[in-house]
PDB file of C-alpha atoms in Angstrom:
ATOM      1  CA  UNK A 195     -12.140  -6.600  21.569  1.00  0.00           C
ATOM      2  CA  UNK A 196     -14.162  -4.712  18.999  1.00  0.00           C
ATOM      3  CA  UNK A 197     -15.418  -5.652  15.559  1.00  0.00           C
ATOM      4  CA  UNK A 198     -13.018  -6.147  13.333  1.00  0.00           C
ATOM      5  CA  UNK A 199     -14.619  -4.463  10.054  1.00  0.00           C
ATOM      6  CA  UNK A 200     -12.222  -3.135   7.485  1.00  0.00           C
ATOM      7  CA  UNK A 201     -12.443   0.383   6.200  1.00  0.00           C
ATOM      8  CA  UNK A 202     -10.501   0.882   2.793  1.00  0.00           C
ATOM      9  CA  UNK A 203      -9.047   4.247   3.164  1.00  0.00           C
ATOM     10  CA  UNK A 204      -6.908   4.579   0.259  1.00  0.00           C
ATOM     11  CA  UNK A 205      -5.146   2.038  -2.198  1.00  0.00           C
ATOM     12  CA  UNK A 206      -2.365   1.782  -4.492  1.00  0.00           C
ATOM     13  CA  UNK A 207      -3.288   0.221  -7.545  1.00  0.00           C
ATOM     14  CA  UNK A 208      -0.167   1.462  -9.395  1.00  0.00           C
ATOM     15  CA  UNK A 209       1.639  -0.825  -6.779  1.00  0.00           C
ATOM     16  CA  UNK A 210       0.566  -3.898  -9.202  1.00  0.00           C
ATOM     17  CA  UNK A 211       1.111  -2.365 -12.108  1.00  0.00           C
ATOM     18  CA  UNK A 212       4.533  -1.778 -11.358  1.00  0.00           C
ATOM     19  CA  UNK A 213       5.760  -4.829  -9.031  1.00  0.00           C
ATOM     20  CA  UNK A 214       5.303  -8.642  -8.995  1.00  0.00           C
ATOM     21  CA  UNK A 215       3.918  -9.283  -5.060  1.00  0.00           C
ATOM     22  CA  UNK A 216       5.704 -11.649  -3.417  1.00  0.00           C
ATOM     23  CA  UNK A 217       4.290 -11.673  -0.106  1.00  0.00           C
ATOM     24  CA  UNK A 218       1.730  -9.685   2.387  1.00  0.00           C
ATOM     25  CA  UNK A 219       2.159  -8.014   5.852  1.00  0.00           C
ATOM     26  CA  UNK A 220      -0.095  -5.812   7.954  1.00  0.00           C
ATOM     27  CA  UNK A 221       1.813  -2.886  10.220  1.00  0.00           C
ATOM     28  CA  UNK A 222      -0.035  -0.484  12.333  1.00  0.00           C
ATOM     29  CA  UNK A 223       1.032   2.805  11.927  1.00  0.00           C
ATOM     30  CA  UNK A 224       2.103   5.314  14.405  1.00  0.00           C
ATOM     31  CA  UNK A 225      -0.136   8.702  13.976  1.00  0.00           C
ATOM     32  CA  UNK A 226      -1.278  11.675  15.941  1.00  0.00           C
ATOM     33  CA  UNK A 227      -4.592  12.541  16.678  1.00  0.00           C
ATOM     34  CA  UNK A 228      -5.568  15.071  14.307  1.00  0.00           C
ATOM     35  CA  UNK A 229      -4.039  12.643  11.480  1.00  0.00           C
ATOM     36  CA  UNK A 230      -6.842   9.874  12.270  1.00  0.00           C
ATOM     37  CA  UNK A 231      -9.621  12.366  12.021  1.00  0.00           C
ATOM     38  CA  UNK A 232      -8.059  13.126   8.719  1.00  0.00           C
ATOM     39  CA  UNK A 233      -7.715   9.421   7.748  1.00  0.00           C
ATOM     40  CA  UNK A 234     -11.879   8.979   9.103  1.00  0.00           C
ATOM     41  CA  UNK A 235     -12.689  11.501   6.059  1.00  0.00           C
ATOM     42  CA  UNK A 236     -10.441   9.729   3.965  1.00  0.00           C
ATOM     43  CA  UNK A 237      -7.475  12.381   3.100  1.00  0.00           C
ATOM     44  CA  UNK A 238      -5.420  10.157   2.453  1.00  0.00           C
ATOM     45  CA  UNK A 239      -2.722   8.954  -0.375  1.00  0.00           C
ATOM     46  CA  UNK A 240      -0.180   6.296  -0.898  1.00  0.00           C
ATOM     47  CA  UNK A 241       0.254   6.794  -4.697  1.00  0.00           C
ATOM     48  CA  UNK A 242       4.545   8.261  -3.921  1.00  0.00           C
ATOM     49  CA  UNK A 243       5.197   6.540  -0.849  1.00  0.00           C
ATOM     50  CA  UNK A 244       8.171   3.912  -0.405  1.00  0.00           C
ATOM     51  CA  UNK A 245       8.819   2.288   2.989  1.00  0.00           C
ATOM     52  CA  UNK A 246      12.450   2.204   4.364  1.00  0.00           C
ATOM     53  CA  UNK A 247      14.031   0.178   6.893  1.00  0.00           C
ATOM     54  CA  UNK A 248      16.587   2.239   9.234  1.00  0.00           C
ATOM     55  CA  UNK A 249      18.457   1.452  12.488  1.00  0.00           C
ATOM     56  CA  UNK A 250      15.759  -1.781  13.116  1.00  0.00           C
ATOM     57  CA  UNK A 251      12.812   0.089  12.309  1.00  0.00           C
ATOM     58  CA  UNK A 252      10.578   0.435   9.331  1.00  0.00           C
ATOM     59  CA  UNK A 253       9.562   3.818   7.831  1.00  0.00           C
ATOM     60  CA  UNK A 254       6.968   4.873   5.213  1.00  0.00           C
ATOM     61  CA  UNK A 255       7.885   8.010   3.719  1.00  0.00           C
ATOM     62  CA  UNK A 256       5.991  10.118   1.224  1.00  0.00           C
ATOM     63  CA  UNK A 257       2.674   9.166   2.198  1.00  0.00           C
ATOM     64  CA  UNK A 258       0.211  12.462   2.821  1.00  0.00           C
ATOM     65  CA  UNK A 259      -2.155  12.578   5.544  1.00  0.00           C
ATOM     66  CA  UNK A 260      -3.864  16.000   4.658  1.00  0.00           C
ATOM     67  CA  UNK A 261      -4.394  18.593   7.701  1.00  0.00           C
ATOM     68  CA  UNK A 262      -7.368  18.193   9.428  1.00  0.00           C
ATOM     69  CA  UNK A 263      -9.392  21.479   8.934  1.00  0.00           C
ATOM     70  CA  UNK A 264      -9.972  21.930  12.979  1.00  0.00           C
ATOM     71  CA  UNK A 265      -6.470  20.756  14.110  1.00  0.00           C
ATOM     72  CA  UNK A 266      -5.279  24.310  13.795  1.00  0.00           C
ATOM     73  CA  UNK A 267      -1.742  24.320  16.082  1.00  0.00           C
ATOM     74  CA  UNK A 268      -1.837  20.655  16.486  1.00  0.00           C
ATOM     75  CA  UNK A 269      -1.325  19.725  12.747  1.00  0.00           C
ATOM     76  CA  UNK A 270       1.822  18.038  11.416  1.00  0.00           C
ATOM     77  CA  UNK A 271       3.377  18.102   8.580  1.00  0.00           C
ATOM     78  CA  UNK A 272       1.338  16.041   5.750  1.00  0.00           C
ATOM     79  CA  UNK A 273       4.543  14.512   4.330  1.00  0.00           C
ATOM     80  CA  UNK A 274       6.645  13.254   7.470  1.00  0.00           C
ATOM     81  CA  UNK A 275       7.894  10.043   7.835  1.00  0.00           C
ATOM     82  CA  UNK A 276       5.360   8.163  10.205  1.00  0.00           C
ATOM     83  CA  UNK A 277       6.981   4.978  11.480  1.00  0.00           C
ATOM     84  CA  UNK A 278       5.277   1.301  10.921  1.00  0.00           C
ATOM     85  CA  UNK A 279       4.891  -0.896  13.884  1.00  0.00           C
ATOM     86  CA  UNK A 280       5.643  -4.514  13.299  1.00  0.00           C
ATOM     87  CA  UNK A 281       7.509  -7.494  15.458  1.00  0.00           C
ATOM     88  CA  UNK A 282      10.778  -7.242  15.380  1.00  0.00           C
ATOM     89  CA  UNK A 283      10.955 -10.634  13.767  1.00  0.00           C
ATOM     90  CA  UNK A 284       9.294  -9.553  11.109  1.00  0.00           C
ATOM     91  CA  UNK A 285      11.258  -6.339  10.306  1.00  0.00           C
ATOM     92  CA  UNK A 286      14.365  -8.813  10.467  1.00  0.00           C
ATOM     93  CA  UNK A 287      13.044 -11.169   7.702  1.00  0.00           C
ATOM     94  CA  UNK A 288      11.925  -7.918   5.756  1.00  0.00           C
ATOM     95  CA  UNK A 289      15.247  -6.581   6.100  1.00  0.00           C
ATOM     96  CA  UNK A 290      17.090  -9.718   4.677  1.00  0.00           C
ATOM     97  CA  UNK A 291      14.813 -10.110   1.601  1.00  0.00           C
ATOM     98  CA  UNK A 292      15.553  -6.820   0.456  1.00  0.00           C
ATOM     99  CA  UNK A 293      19.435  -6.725   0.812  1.00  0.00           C
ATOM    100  CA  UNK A 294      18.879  -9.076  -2.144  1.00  0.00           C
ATOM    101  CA  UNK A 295      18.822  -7.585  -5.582  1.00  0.00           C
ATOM    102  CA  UNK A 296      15.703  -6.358  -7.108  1.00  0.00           C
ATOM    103  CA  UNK A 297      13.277  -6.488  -3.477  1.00  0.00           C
ATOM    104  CA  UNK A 298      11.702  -3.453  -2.221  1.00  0.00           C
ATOM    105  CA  UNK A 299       9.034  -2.930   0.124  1.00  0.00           C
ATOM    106  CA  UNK A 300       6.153  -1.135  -1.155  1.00  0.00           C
ATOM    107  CA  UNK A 301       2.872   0.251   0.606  1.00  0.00           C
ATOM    108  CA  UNK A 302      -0.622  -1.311  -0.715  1.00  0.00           C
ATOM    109  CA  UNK A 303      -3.120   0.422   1.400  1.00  0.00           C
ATOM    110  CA  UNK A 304      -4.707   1.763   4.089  1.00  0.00           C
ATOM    111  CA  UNK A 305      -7.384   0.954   6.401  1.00  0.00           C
ATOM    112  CA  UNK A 306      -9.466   1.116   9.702  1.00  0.00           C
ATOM    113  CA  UNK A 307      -9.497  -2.299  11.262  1.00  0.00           C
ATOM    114  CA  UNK A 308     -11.890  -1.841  14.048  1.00  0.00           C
ATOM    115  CA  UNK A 309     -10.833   1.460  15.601  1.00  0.00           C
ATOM    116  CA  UNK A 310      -7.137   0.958  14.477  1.00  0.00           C
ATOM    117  CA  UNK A 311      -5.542   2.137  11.345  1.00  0.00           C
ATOM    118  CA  UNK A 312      -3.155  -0.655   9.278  1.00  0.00           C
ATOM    119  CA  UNK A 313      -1.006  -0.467   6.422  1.00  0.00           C
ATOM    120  CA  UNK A 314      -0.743  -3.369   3.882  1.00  0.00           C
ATOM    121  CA  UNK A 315       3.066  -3.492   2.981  1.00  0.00           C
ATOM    122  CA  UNK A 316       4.380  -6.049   0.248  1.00  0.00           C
ATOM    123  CA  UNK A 317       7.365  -7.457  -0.388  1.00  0.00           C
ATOM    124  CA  UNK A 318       7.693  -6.369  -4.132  1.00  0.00           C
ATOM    125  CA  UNK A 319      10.102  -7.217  -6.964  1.00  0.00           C
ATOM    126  CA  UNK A 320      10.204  -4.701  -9.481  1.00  0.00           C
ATOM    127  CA  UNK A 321       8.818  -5.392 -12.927  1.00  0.00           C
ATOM    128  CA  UNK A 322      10.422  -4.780 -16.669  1.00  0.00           C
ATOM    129  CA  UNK A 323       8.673  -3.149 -19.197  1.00  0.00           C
ATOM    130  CA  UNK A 324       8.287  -6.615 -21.227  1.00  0.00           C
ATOM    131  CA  UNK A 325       6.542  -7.790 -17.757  1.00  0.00           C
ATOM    132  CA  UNK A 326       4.170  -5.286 -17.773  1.00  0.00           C
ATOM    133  CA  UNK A 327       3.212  -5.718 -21.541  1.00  0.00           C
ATOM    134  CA  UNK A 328       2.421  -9.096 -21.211  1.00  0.00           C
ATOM    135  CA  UNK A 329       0.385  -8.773 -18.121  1.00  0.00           C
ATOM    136  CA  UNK A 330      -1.456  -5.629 -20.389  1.00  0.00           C
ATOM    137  CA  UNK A 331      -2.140  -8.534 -22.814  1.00  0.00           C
ATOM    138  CA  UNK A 332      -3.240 -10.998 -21.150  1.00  0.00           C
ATOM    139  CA  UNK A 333      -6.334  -8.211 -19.376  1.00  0.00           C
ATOM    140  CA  UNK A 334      -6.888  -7.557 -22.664  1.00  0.00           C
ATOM    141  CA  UNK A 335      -7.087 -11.642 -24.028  1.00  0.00           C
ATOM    142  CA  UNK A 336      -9.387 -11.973 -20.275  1.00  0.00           C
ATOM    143  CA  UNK A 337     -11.599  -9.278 -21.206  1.00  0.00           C
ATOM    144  CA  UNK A 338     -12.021 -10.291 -24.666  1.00  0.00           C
ATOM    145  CA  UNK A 339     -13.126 -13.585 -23.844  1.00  0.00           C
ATOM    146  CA  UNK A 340     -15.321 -12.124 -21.297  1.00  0.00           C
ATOM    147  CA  UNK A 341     -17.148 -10.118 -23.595  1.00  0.00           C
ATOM    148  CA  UNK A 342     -17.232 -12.915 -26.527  1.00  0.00           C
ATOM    149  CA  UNK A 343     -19.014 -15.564 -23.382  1.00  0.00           C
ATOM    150  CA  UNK A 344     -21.199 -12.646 -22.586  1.00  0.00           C
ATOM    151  CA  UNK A 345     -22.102 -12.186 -25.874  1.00  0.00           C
ATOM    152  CA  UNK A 346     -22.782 -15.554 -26.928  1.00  0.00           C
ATOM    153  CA  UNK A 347     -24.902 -16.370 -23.568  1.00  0.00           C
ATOM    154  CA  UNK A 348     -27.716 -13.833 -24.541  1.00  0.00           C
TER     155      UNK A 348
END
Protein backbone atom coordinates (compact mmCIF):
# COMPACT_ATOMS: atom_id res chain seq x y z
CA UNK A 1 0.00 0.00 0.00
CA UNK A 2 2.89 2.40 0.39
CA UNK A 3 4.40 4.09 3.41
CA UNK A 4 2.38 6.26 4.89
CA UNK A 5 4.94 9.22 5.83
CA UNK A 6 3.51 12.68 6.11
CA UNK A 7 4.95 15.58 4.22
CA UNK A 8 3.85 19.07 5.73
CA UNK A 9 3.39 21.14 2.72
CA UNK A 10 1.97 24.22 4.01
CA UNK A 11 0.00 25.20 7.29
CA UNK A 12 -2.30 27.68 8.58
CA UNK A 13 -1.35 28.83 11.80
CA UNK A 14 -3.61 31.92 11.61
CA UNK A 15 -6.43 29.20 11.53
CA UNK A 16 -5.88 28.97 15.54
CA UNK A 17 -5.45 32.23 16.11
CA UNK A 18 -8.64 33.06 14.77
CA UNK A 19 -11.07 29.94 15.52
CA UNK A 20 -11.75 27.61 18.50
CA UNK A 21 -11.30 23.81 16.71
CA UNK A 22 -13.95 21.78 17.30
CA UNK A 23 -13.20 18.80 15.43
CA UNK A 24 -10.64 17.22 12.65
CA UNK A 25 -11.16 15.66 9.15
CA UNK A 26 -8.77 14.60 6.41
CA UNK A 27 -10.12 15.12 2.50
CA UNK A 28 -8.05 14.29 -0.44
CA UNK A 29 -8.04 16.80 -2.86
CA UNK A 30 -8.75 16.66 -6.47
CA UNK A 31 -5.59 18.21 -8.55
CA UNK A 32 -4.00 18.04 -11.93
CA UNK A 33 -0.75 16.93 -12.66
CA UNK A 34 1.30 19.86 -13.01
CA UNK A 35 -0.35 21.12 -9.56
CA UNK A 36 1.36 18.08 -7.57
CA UNK A 37 4.74 18.81 -9.00
CA UNK A 38 4.05 22.24 -7.72
CA UNK A 39 2.83 20.99 -4.30
CA UNK A 40 6.39 18.41 -4.29
CA UNK A 41 8.41 21.90 -4.25
CA UNK A 42 6.14 23.20 -1.85
CA UNK A 43 4.26 26.29 -3.72
CA UNK A 44 1.79 26.17 -1.85
CA UNK A 45 -0.61 28.49 0.52
CA UNK A 46 -3.68 28.18 2.59
CA UNK A 47 -3.29 31.49 4.52
CA UNK A 48 -7.04 33.07 2.38
CA UNK A 49 -8.68 29.96 1.71
CA UNK A 50 -12.31 29.06 3.10
CA UNK A 51 -13.98 25.76 2.16
CA UNK A 52 -17.66 25.80 0.93
CA UNK A 53 -20.17 23.21 0.72
CA UNK A 54 -22.39 23.40 -2.64
CA UNK A 55 -24.94 21.05 -4.29
CA UNK A 56 -23.43 17.90 -1.85
CA UNK A 57 -19.98 18.65 -2.44
CA UNK A 58 -17.26 20.42 -0.57
CA UNK A 59 -15.07 23.16 -2.13
CA UNK A 60 -11.87 24.95 -1.00
CA UNK A 61 -11.58 28.15 -2.60
CA UNK A 62 -8.75 30.65 -2.44
CA UNK A 63 -6.07 28.33 -1.91
CA UNK A 64 -2.91 28.95 -4.54
CA UNK A 65 -1.12 26.20 -6.04
CA UNK A 66 1.63 28.28 -7.92
CA UNK A 67 2.35 27.26 -11.76
CA UNK A 68 4.74 24.79 -12.16
CA UNK A 69 7.68 26.39 -14.15
CA UNK A 70 7.65 23.38 -16.95
CA UNK A 71 3.82 22.95 -17.17
CA UNK A 72 3.78 25.57 -19.86
CA UNK A 73 0.06 24.94 -21.73
CA UNK A 74 -0.98 22.53 -19.14
CA UNK A 75 -1.09 25.01 -16.15
CA UNK A 76 -4.31 26.06 -14.40
CA UNK A 77 -5.26 28.74 -12.87
CA UNK A 78 -3.45 29.10 -9.27
CA UNK A 79 -6.66 30.32 -7.59
CA UNK A 80 -9.55 27.87 -8.84
CA UNK A 81 -11.71 26.16 -6.74
CA UNK A 82 -10.27 22.50 -6.45
CA UNK A 83 -12.94 20.23 -4.98
CA UNK A 84 -12.29 18.04 -1.59
CA UNK A 85 -13.07 14.42 -1.69
CA UNK A 86 -14.72 13.05 1.38
CA UNK A 87 -17.71 10.30 2.10
CA UNK A 88 -20.70 11.52 1.56
CA UNK A 89 -21.57 10.89 5.16
CA UNK A 90 -19.24 13.01 6.19
CA UNK A 91 -20.02 16.06 3.97
CA UNK A 92 -23.69 15.50 5.40
CA UNK A 93 -22.65 15.87 9.10
CA UNK A 94 -20.32 18.84 7.94
CA UNK A 95 -23.12 20.37 6.29
CA UNK A 96 -25.52 20.26 9.37
CA UNK A 97 -22.95 21.67 11.87
CA UNK A 98 -22.51 24.64 9.95
CA UNK A 99 -26.20 25.63 9.19
CA UNK A 100 -25.84 26.38 12.91
CA UNK A 101 -24.76 29.83 13.91
CA UNK A 102 -21.21 30.72 14.30
CA UNK A 103 -19.59 27.11 12.43
CA UNK A 104 -17.45 27.38 9.49
CA UNK A 105 -15.19 25.05 7.95
CA UNK A 106 -11.74 26.15 7.71
CA UNK A 107 -8.55 24.56 5.95
CA UNK A 108 -5.48 23.59 8.40
CA UNK A 109 -2.99 22.18 6.05
CA UNK A 110 -1.58 20.39 3.53
CA UNK A 111 0.31 17.33 3.04
CA UNK A 112 1.75 14.25 1.11
CA UNK A 113 0.53 11.12 2.78
CA UNK A 114 2.43 8.51 0.98
CA UNK A 115 2.12 9.52 -2.66
CA UNK A 116 -1.31 11.25 -2.03
CA UNK A 117 -1.94 14.81 -1.18
CA UNK A 118 -4.63 15.55 1.97
CA UNK A 119 -6.11 18.51 3.35
CA UNK A 120 -6.75 18.88 7.14
CA UNK A 121 -10.22 20.69 7.33
CA UNK A 122 -11.72 21.74 10.85
CA UNK A 123 -14.83 22.36 11.97
CA UNK A 124 -14.18 25.93 13.42
CA UNK A 125 -16.21 28.37 15.55
CA UNK A 126 -15.14 31.74 15.16
CA UNK A 127 -13.44 33.55 18.01
CA UNK A 128 -14.13 37.25 19.68
CA UNK A 129 -11.58 39.55 20.21
CA UNK A 130 -11.86 39.02 24.20
CA UNK A 131 -11.16 35.16 23.16
CA UNK A 132 -8.20 35.85 21.52
CA UNK A 133 -6.77 38.18 24.32
CA UNK A 134 -7.05 35.77 26.82
CA UNK A 135 -5.57 32.96 24.89
CA UNK A 136 -2.54 35.89 24.10
CA UNK A 137 -2.32 35.88 27.94
CA UNK A 138 -2.28 32.87 28.94
CA UNK A 139 1.13 32.13 26.06
CA UNK A 140 2.41 34.84 27.67
CA UNK A 141 1.66 33.50 31.70
CA UNK A 142 3.08 29.73 29.90
CA UNK A 143 6.10 31.28 28.67
CA UNK A 144 6.80 33.21 31.66
CA UNK A 145 6.75 30.37 33.82
CA UNK A 146 8.80 28.57 31.37
CA UNK A 147 11.50 30.89 31.48
CA UNK A 148 11.28 31.51 35.48
CA UNK A 149 11.65 27.06 35.78
CA UNK A 150 14.41 27.42 33.30
CA UNK A 151 15.96 29.91 35.10
CA UNK A 152 15.81 28.59 38.44
CA UNK A 153 17.00 24.90 37.24
CA UNK A 154 20.55 26.20 36.23
Amino acid sequence: MGKSATKLIANNKKAFHDYFIEEKYEAGISLVGTEVKSLRQGKCSIKEAYIQIKDGEIIIYGMNVSPYEKGNIFNKDPLRPRKLLMHKAEINKLAGKIKEKGFTIVPLQVYFKGSLVKVEIALAKGKKLYDKRQDIAKKDMKREAEREFKIRNL
